N, CA, C and O of each residue as an XYZ file, in Angstrom:
688
protein
N      97.240    102.903    133.947
C      96.411    102.546    132.958
C      94.670    102.016    133.784
O      94.435    101.170    134.647
N      93.782    102.933    133.051
C      92.537    102.729    133.564
C      91.644    101.717    132.670
O      91.582    101.963    131.466
N      91.125    100.882    133.050
C      90.030    100.086    132.201
C      88.443    100.304    132.581
O      88.096    100.186    133.756
N      87.646    100.572    131.720
C      86.335    100.768    131.926
C      85.496     99.795    131.189
O      85.657     99.593    129.985
N      84.551     99.157    131.944
C      83.959     98.341    130.835
C      82.092     98.192    131.497
O      81.789     98.399    132.671
N      81.317     97.884    130.636
C      79.854     97.549    131.131
C      79.796     96.016    131.366
O      80.569     95.262    131.956
N      78.641     95.804    130.719
C      78.244     94.120    130.554
C      79.446     93.173    130.309
O      80.561     93.601    130.011
N      79.194     92.064    130.431
C      80.343     91.145    130.009
C      80.075     90.838    128.338
O      81.049     90.525    127.653
N      79.297     90.898    127.980
C      79.047     90.939    126.380
C      78.382     91.736    125.609
O      77.492     92.367    126.178
N      78.506     91.901    124.601
C      77.828     92.778    123.616
C      76.562     92.337    123.373
O      76.243     91.150    123.302
N      75.637     93.527    123.209
C      74.125     93.021    122.848
C      73.785     92.533    121.514
O      72.910     91.716    121.225
N      74.573     93.127    120.762
C      74.098     92.867    119.151
C      74.376     91.406    118.748
O      74.180     91.167    117.556
N      74.756     90.483    119.443
C      75.089     88.977    118.399
C      76.345     88.696    118.760
O      77.250     89.366    119.257
N      76.197     87.195    118.299
C      77.346     86.189    118.329
C      78.680     86.997    117.753
O      79.739     86.843    118.362
N      78.642     87.743    116.740
C      79.608     88.015    115.952
C      80.397     89.050    116.856
O      81.617     88.949    116.979
N      79.720     89.980    117.443
C      80.084     90.901    117.902
C      81.494     90.483    119.004
O      81.660     89.311    119.342
N      82.139     91.244    119.331
C      83.194     90.846    120.283
C      82.810     90.986    121.715
O      82.070     91.925    122.009
N      83.267     90.072    122.751
C      82.752     90.425    123.874
C      83.641     91.583    124.663
O      84.726     91.916    124.187
N      83.200     92.119    125.750
C      83.803     93.071    126.532
C      85.043     92.671    126.918
O      85.907     93.547    126.911
N      85.488     91.110    127.395
C      86.358     90.479    127.642
C      87.562     90.773    126.636
O      88.676     91.174    126.974
N      87.053     90.449    125.096
C      87.795     90.653    123.997
C      88.251     92.016    123.687
O      89.360     92.099    123.161
N      87.672     92.976    123.890
C      87.815     94.243    123.722
C      88.520     94.795    124.848
O      89.037     95.897    124.666
N      88.646     94.243    125.990
C      89.758     94.748    126.847
C      90.786     94.029    126.730
O      91.691     94.569    127.366
N      91.184     92.940    126.175
C      92.255     92.069    125.740
C      92.758     93.062    124.440
O      93.943     93.366    124.306
N      91.860     93.450    123.651
C      92.540     94.646    122.648
C      93.280     95.619    123.022
O      94.403     95.856    122.577
N      92.629     96.315    123.958
C      93.057     97.478    124.419
C      94.486     97.338    125.399
O      95.427     98.129    125.334
N      94.413     96.152    126.310
C      96.041     95.938    126.776
C      96.657     95.552    125.808
O      97.721     96.162    125.913
N      96.728     94.807    124.722
C      97.530     94.765    123.639
C      97.791     95.862    123.221
O      98.950     96.194    123.469
N      97.213     96.577    122.688
C      97.398     98.157    121.872
C      97.955     98.772    122.870
O      99.069     99.172    122.532
N      97.650     99.081    124.136
C      98.633     99.874    125.412
C      99.868     99.310    125.276
O     100.846    100.050    125.381
N     100.036     97.988    125.033
C     101.729     97.754    125.346
C     102.512     97.936    124.012
O     103.742     97.940    123.967
N     101.728     98.083    122.967
C     102.320     98.199    121.602
C     102.751     99.659    121.760
O     103.931    100.008    121.768
N     101.630    100.549    121.895
C     102.037    102.119    122.217
C     102.851    102.368    123.074
O     103.511    103.389    122.884
N     103.099    101.655    124.190
C     103.840    102.088    125.431
C     105.430    101.550    124.678
O     106.407    102.136    125.143
N     105.677    100.664    123.747
C     106.800    100.381    123.337
C     107.267    101.610    122.192
O     108.429    101.997    122.064
N     106.051    102.143    121.370
C     106.514    102.810    120.499
C     107.029    104.336    121.107
O     107.869    105.094    120.622
N     106.107    104.511    122.502
C     106.545    105.940    123.154
C     108.006    105.660    123.648
O     108.849    106.545    123.498
N     108.369    104.374    124.276
C     109.799    104.261    124.567
C     110.847    104.704    123.451
O     111.676    105.613    123.412
N     110.511    103.782    122.632
C     111.487    104.108    121.195
C     111.600    105.432    121.074
O     112.735    105.906    121.108
N     110.521    106.259    120.917
C     110.610    107.721    120.489
C     111.000    108.364    121.688
O     111.376    109.532    121.579
N     110.988    107.815    122.865
C     111.711    108.658    124.039
C     110.621    109.687    124.585
O     111.002    110.641    125.264
N     109.190    109.495    124.280
C     108.175    110.280    124.709
C     107.397    109.883    125.963
O     107.013    108.715    126.023
N     107.128    110.680    126.931
C     106.214    110.096    127.736
C     104.598    110.425    127.419
O     104.137    111.394    126.816
N     103.894    109.288    128.032
C     102.663    109.404    128.115
C     101.764    108.707    128.960
O     102.159    107.636    129.422
N     100.707    109.086    129.230
C      99.728    108.397    129.992
C      98.546    107.623    129.144
O      97.780    108.266    128.425
N      98.462    106.259    129.276
C      97.673    105.772    128.561
C      96.445    105.205    129.467
O      96.525    104.623    130.549
N      95.433    105.501    128.810
C      93.876    105.028    129.324
C      93.289    104.376    128.242
O      93.324    104.747    127.069
N      92.666    103.234    128.767
C      91.562    102.130    127.970
C      90.199    102.400    128.505
O      89.786    102.702    129.625
N      89.583    102.178    127.256
C      88.022    102.149    127.761
C      87.468    101.479    126.531
O      87.869    101.511    125.368
N      86.384    100.828    127.118
C      85.495     99.926    126.097
C      84.061    100.289    126.271
O      83.359    100.195    127.279
N      83.734    100.781    124.914
C      82.347    101.465    124.639
C      81.919    101.418    123.029
O      82.757    101.556    122.137
N      80.803    101.251    122.834
C      80.045    101.195    121.622
C      80.670    100.066    120.598
O      80.701    100.285    119.387
N      81.179     98.808    121.190
C      81.645     97.494    120.506
C      82.979     97.965    120.266
O      83.593     97.232    119.491
N      83.626     98.967    120.689
C      85.135     99.221    120.528
C      86.191     99.367    121.521
O      85.915     99.992    122.545
N      87.365     98.880    121.371
C      88.160     99.328    122.506
C      88.853    100.803    122.200
O      89.352    101.048    121.102
N      88.833    101.656    123.170
C      89.433    103.034    122.754
C      90.890    103.253    123.715
O      90.877    103.162    124.942
N      91.796    103.475    123.120
C      93.053    103.894    123.684
C      93.311    105.366    123.517
O      93.248    106.034    122.485
N      93.637    105.764    124.825
C      94.026    107.313    124.611
C      95.321    107.433    125.200
O      95.623    106.783    126.200
N      96.135    108.258    124.618
C      97.348    108.846    125.048
C      97.524    110.191    125.384
O      97.581    110.992    124.451
N      97.646    110.699    126.820
C      97.757    111.953    127.052
C      99.112    112.566    127.429
O      99.739    111.707    128.049
N      99.651    113.425    127.340
C     100.899    113.788    128.016
C     101.071    113.739    129.280
O     100.163    114.231    129.950
N     102.058    113.247    129.890
C     102.285    112.933    131.362
C     102.556    114.724    131.677
O     102.553    115.600    130.812
N     102.736    114.878    132.882
C     103.198    116.354    133.384
C     104.477    116.852    132.752
O     104.647    117.972    132.270
N     105.291    115.939    132.815
C     106.564    116.221    132.450
C     107.051    116.011    130.965
O     108.205    116.253    130.614
N     106.041    115.527    130.105
C     106.219    115.485    128.720
C     104.909    116.349    128.294
O     104.440    115.973    127.220
N     104.376    117.186    128.773
C     103.413    117.976    128.202
C     103.684    118.795    126.739
O     104.449    119.759    126.767
N     103.218    118.503    125.806
C     103.425    118.889    124.488
C     104.383    118.213    123.750
O     104.535    118.562    122.580
N     105.183    117.149    124.284
C     105.681    116.251    123.494
C     105.010    115.520    122.737
O     105.592    114.953    121.813
N     103.763    115.364    122.911
C     102.977    114.065    122.073
C     102.623    115.122    121.113
O     101.868    114.632    120.273
N     102.813    116.156    120.922
C     102.146    117.026    119.469
C     102.565    116.416    118.276
O     101.978    116.365    117.195
N     103.706    115.941    118.623
C     104.509    115.360    117.149
C     103.513    114.095    116.669
O     103.217    113.928    115.486
N     103.130    113.398    117.543
C     102.297    112.377    117.225
C     101.022    112.605    117.045
O     100.398    111.727    116.450
N     100.324    113.764    117.475
C      98.683    113.954    117.722
C      98.085    114.663    115.902
O      96.927    114.980    115.630
N      99.101    114.721    115.102
C      98.494    114.879    113.930
C      97.638    113.976    113.625
O      97.772    112.836    114.072
N      96.608    114.311    112.815
C      95.454    113.390    112.240
C      95.978    112.223    111.758
O      96.016    111.082    112.217
N      96.513    112.891    110.397
C      97.266    111.721    109.663
C      98.040    110.421    110.701
O      97.767    109.236    110.894
N      99.098    111.334    111.204
C     100.005    110.362    112.051
C      99.035    109.528    112.882
O      99.073    108.307    112.728
N      98.292    109.985    113.626
C      97.111    109.011    114.598
C      96.525    108.176    113.713
O      96.461    107.009    114.102
N      95.985    108.452    112.425
C      95.489    107.531    111.663
C      96.312    106.402    111.159
O      95.823    105.272    111.123
N      97.593    106.643    110.745
C      98.508    105.604    110.526
C      98.928    104.808    111.953
O      99.131    103.595    111.908
N      99.022    105.392    112.952
C      99.509    104.537    114.047
C      98.296    103.816    114.579
O      98.483    102.785    115.224
N      96.989    104.284    114.358
C      95.973    103.430    114.704
C      95.896    102.282    113.672
O      95.701    101.185    114.194
N      95.994    102.285    112.469
C      96.146    101.177    111.512
C      97.241    100.253    112.191
O      96.937     99.139    112.617
N      98.703    100.831    112.287
C      99.637     99.943    112.871
C      99.327     98.956    114.319
O      99.606     97.780    114.548
N      98.615    100.021    115.167
C      98.243     99.256    116.286
C      97.084     98.200    115.932
O      97.279     97.110    116.471
N      96.131     98.265    115.287
C      95.252     97.364    114.701
C      95.907     96.107    114.037
O      95.280     95.048    114.015
N      96.880     96.184    113.616
C      97.574     94.989    112.842
C      98.299     94.400    114.015
O      98.446     93.178    114.022
N      98.701     95.009    114.860
C      99.521     94.160    116.096
C      98.736     93.749    116.677
O      98.965     92.584    117.002
N      97.435     94.305    117.162
C      96.448     93.624    118.007
C      96.094     92.314    117.348
O      95.863     91.253    117.929
N      96.084     92.580    115.849
C      95.066     91.468    115.210
C      96.230     90.276    115.026
O      95.908     89.089    114.974
N      97.478     90.682    114.942
C      98.611     89.382    114.841
C      98.655     88.841    116.177
O      98.778     87.617    116.231
N      98.581     89.476    117.276
C      98.157     88.933    118.721
C      97.347     88.072    119.120
O      97.646     86.979    119.601
N      95.957     88.631    118.899
C      94.693     88.136    119.238
C      94.101     87.180    118.101
O      93.417     86.250    118.528
N      94.236     87.257    116.962
C      93.941     86.442    115.796
C      92.664     87.024    115.357
O      91.924     86.439    114.566
N      92.348     88.422    115.979
C      90.806     88.800    115.601
C      90.996     90.116    115.053
O      91.701     90.936    115.641
N      90.373     90.394    113.891
C      90.015     91.751    113.417
C      90.016     92.771    114.503
O      89.311     92.426    115.451
N      90.575     93.875    114.639
C      90.480     94.988    115.562
C      89.676     96.353    115.093
O      89.980     96.790    113.983
N      88.811     96.960    115.748
C      88.241     98.186    114.941
C      88.569     99.179    116.120
O      87.775    100.103    116.298
N      89.638     99.074    116.918
C      89.877    100.003    117.972
C      90.114    101.534    117.499
O      90.309    101.918    116.346
N      90.054    102.236    118.565
C      90.296    103.753    118.199
C      91.233    104.363    119.037
O      91.147    104.308    120.264
N      92.150    104.960    118.418
C      93.182    105.612    119.089
C      93.136    106.935    119.017
O      92.905    107.530    117.965
N      93.387    107.592    120.310
C      93.516    109.146    120.577
C      94.798    109.612    121.272
O      95.275    109.199    122.329
N      95.238    110.536    120.468
C      96.634    111.021    120.808
C      96.629    112.226    121.309
O      96.094    113.033    120.549
N      97.072    112.734    122.437
C      96.790    114.096    122.783
C      95.546    115.062    122.458
O      95.580    116.283    122.305
N      94.608    114.331    122.401
C      92.963    115.063    122.164
C      92.605    115.019    120.802
O      91.507    115.442    120.440
N      93.671    114.406    119.772
C      93.378    114.073    118.396
C      91.954    114.195    118.078
O      91.459    115.109    117.418
N      91.271    113.104    118.650
C      89.803    112.627    118.360
C      88.934    114.083    118.628
O      88.133    114.431    117.759
N      89.111    114.898    119.821
C      88.368    115.840    120.078
C      88.571    117.144    118.817
O      87.747    117.921    118.335
N      90.111    116.950    118.558
C      90.426    117.796    117.402
C      89.603    117.631    116.214
O      89.039    118.623    115.753
N      89.462    116.424    115.633
C      88.965    116.084    114.503
C      87.504    116.191    114.593
O      87.022    116.594    113.534
N      86.602    115.948    115.563
C      85.281    116.274    116.076
C      84.802    117.666    115.720
O      83.741    117.838    115.121
N      85.485    118.521    116.044
C      85.698    119.998    115.871
C      85.887    120.109    114.291
O      84.917    120.698    113.815
N      86.609    119.818    113.540
C      86.803    119.893    112.292
C      85.570    119.199    111.677
O      85.006    119.863    110.808
N      85.078    118.073    111.941
C      83.996    117.532    111.378
C      82.795    118.297    111.390
O      81.882    118.182    110.572
N      82.848    119.318    112.639
C      81.539    119.706    112.810
C      81.495    121.137    112.111
O      80.387    121.606    111.848
N      82.703    121.887    111.784
C      82.691    122.686    111.038
C      82.416    122.485    109.517
O      81.771    123.249    108.800
N      82.969    121.421    109.185
C      82.799    120.741    107.819
C      81.304    120.710    107.300
O      80.811    121.094    106.240
N      80.617    119.961    108.719
C      79.102    119.791    108.458
C      78.393    121.291    108.107
O      77.727    121.612    107.123
N      78.787    122.071    109.271
C      78.347    123.360    108.998
C      78.233    124.147    107.900
O      77.219    124.791    107.634
N      79.524    124.122    107.049
C      79.600    124.598    105.867
C      78.852    124.143    104.742
O      78.439    124.819    103.800
N      78.711    122.802    104.966
C      78.164    121.793    104.065
C      76.521    122.483    104.140
O      75.888    122.807    103.135
N      76.037    122.609    105.504
C      74.704    122.993    105.426
C      74.192    124.487    105.120
O      73.024    124.851    104.978
N      75.374    125.266    105.053
C      75.306    126.603    104.778
C      75.132    126.492    102.951
O      74.212    127.097    102.400
N      75.800    125.929    102.416
C      75.662    125.295    100.648
C      74.057    124.932    100.703
O      73.381    125.310     99.747
N      73.442    124.249    101.727
C      71.970    123.767    101.339
C      71.428    124.951    101.497
O      70.882    125.358    100.472
N      71.365    125.807    102.596
C      70.701    127.271    102.545
C      70.796    127.938    101.633
O      69.807    128.599    101.317
N      72.050    128.041    100.818
C      72.350    128.959     99.822
C      71.303    128.261     98.466
O      71.004    129.011     97.537
N      70.885    127.030     98.469
C      69.917    126.274     97.437
C      70.505    125.409     96.984
O      69.971    124.925     95.986
N      71.749    124.814     97.399
C      72.011    123.414     96.863
C      71.273    122.396     96.955
O      70.731    122.542     98.051
N      70.848    121.315     96.442
C      70.147    120.331     96.544
C      70.771    119.631     97.478
O      70.033    119.179     98.354
N      72.157    119.349     97.582
C      72.698    118.273     98.338
C      74.371    119.005     98.631
O      74.721    120.051     98.083
N      75.097    118.353     99.420
C      76.431    118.922     99.633
C      77.211    117.625     99.994
O      76.900    116.925    100.957
N      78.274    117.347     99.131
C      79.246    116.151     99.259
C      80.496    116.558    100.177
O      81.194    117.557     99.999
N      80.629    115.746    101.039
C      81.776    115.828    102.002
C      83.033    114.866    101.282
O      82.780    113.958    100.490
N      84.352    115.222    101.689
C      85.380    114.465    101.102
C      85.442    113.290    101.632
O      84.806    113.017    102.650
N      86.138    112.522    101.079
C      86.177    110.678    101.584
C      86.640    111.021    103.078
O      87.198    112.033    103.503
N      86.237    109.875    103.732
C      87.080    109.960    105.194
C      86.628    108.608    105.689
O      85.596    108.126    105.223
N      87.471    107.830    106.787
C      87.169    106.897    107.323
C      85.665    106.466    107.999
O      84.781    107.264    108.309
N      85.618    105.039    108.137
C      84.104    104.965    108.595
C      83.775    105.368    109.770
O      82.599    105.553    110.084
N      84.819    105.565    110.605
C      84.545    105.958    112.004
C      84.350    107.581    112.097
O      83.817    108.105    113.075
N      84.873    108.370    110.898
C      84.428    109.833    110.835
C      83.250    109.909    110.187
O      82.414    110.758    110.493
N      83.033    108.870    109.054
C      81.484    108.929    108.375
C      80.541    108.750    109.473
O      79.564    109.488    109.350
N      80.522    108.044    110.453
C      79.758    107.749    111.565
C      79.487    108.926    112.359
O      78.311    109.219    112.576
N      80.389    109.611    112.805
C      80.624    111.222    113.424
C      79.978    112.029    112.612
O      79.163    112.731    113.209
N      80.041    112.220    111.313
C      79.092    112.881    110.415
C      77.854    112.692    110.237
O      77.049    113.614    110.105
N      77.549    111.414    110.211
C      76.379    110.849    110.236
C      75.445    111.659    111.777
O      74.394    112.299    111.752
N      76.221    111.349    112.838
C      75.548    111.911    113.797
C      75.310    113.208    113.856
O      74.180    113.672    114.007
N      76.381    113.903    113.740
C      76.232    115.467    113.475
C      75.222    116.045    112.808
O      74.525    116.945    113.277
N      75.079    115.473    111.504
C      74.136    115.741    110.413
C      72.454    115.629    111.102
O      71.543    116.447    110.971
N      72.455    114.480    111.760
C      71.179    114.029    112.500
C      71.035    115.104    113.403
O      70.128    115.914    113.209
N      71.799    115.226    114.360
C      71.540    116.308    115.331
C      71.149    117.442    114.740
O      70.248    117.913    115.433
N      71.387    118.193    113.717
C      71.335    119.373    113.252
C      70.027    119.332    112.431
O      69.442    120.381    112.159
N      69.531    118.037    112.006
C      67.849    117.994    111.345
C      68.050    117.679    109.818
O      67.124    117.830    109.021
N      69.189    117.272    109.473
C      69.313    117.128    108.238
C      69.507    115.394    107.907
O      69.628    114.614    108.852
N      69.517    115.036    106.850
C      70.159    113.462    106.474
C      71.059    113.229    105.513
O      71.159    113.891    104.479
N      71.858    112.115    105.881
C      73.198    111.881    105.299
C      73.225    110.443    104.619
O      72.428    109.575    104.977
N      74.047    110.252    103.754
C      74.062    109.100    103.338
C      75.816    108.620    102.737
O      76.585    109.397    102.171
N      76.038    107.476    102.992
C      77.381    107.298    102.427
C      77.705    106.904    100.859
O      77.116    105.861    100.572
N      78.183    107.237    100.176
C      78.462    106.752     98.812
C      79.855    106.441     98.526
O      80.762    107.121     99.006
N      80.113    105.219     97.592
C      81.555    105.236     97.006
C      81.976    103.583     97.731
O      81.356    102.785     98.433
N      83.124    103.612     97.226
C      83.681    102.123     97.798
C      85.251    102.636     98.260
O      85.865    103.607     97.819
N      85.668    101.700     99.248
C      87.102    101.901     99.746
C      87.316    103.282    100.047
O      86.414    104.047    100.390
N      88.573    103.604     99.910
C      89.112    104.976    100.351
C      88.410    106.179     99.475
O      88.853    107.325     99.550
N      87.256    105.838     98.615
C      86.612    107.040     97.994
C      85.474    107.087     98.657
O      84.716    107.907     98.140
N      84.900    106.411     99.841
C      83.780    106.477    100.440
C      83.629    107.717    100.911
O      84.585    108.167    101.542
N      82.450    108.561    100.741
C      82.244    109.691    101.457
C      80.590    110.169    101.728
O      79.640    109.492    101.336
N      80.488    111.172    102.306
C      79.199    111.253    102.752
C      78.225    112.521    101.997
O      78.722    113.639    101.863
N      77.147    112.303    101.639
C      76.303    113.324    101.106
C      75.043    113.674    102.003
O      74.226    112.953    102.575
N      75.185    115.013    101.916
C      74.262    115.468    102.961
C      72.654    116.342    102.187
O      72.785    117.261    101.378
N      71.566    115.940    102.536
C      70.463    116.699    102.318
C      69.582    117.215    103.046
O      69.688    116.966    104.247
N      68.648    117.926    102.686
C      67.399    118.479    103.860
C      66.804    117.170    104.065
O      66.937    116.165    103.368
N      66.099    117.339    105.171
C      65.239    116.120    105.888
C      63.965    115.988    104.983
O      63.103    115.151    105.249
């Protein structure tokens, strides 16, 4: 396991978790994921990182188990495992967790899918649409979309509540 961290506390205020808290979240999450992998008889290398005020837990296939993690790397499966892991961390630490789980490169795959989704939405704007709505997605995915949209010179806003919250893209 590898743990990477920056400063000792987060810059944005007292309500933000410290790097030490985020590292603890990562350790608890890694133990939980390791137990799940053992139960499923899957091999994986777990890496921990702390960035942007979140703990990141990545599971990559070990050399012997290359390809075996594919069963867990489906985006919906990763999302469900992430929620279960967050609950396990919260029950152990007593603090709400916003950790991010990546299994077998699932986050990179989802990033590519979101980039394609934004590209198609921008095409609709180029064809004369006043705005383009994207499907509902998680807050993390919406943040990625906002970043992609801004990089391409457009503006985006999120609308809706809960599971229906989605992003709308417009010209700048």
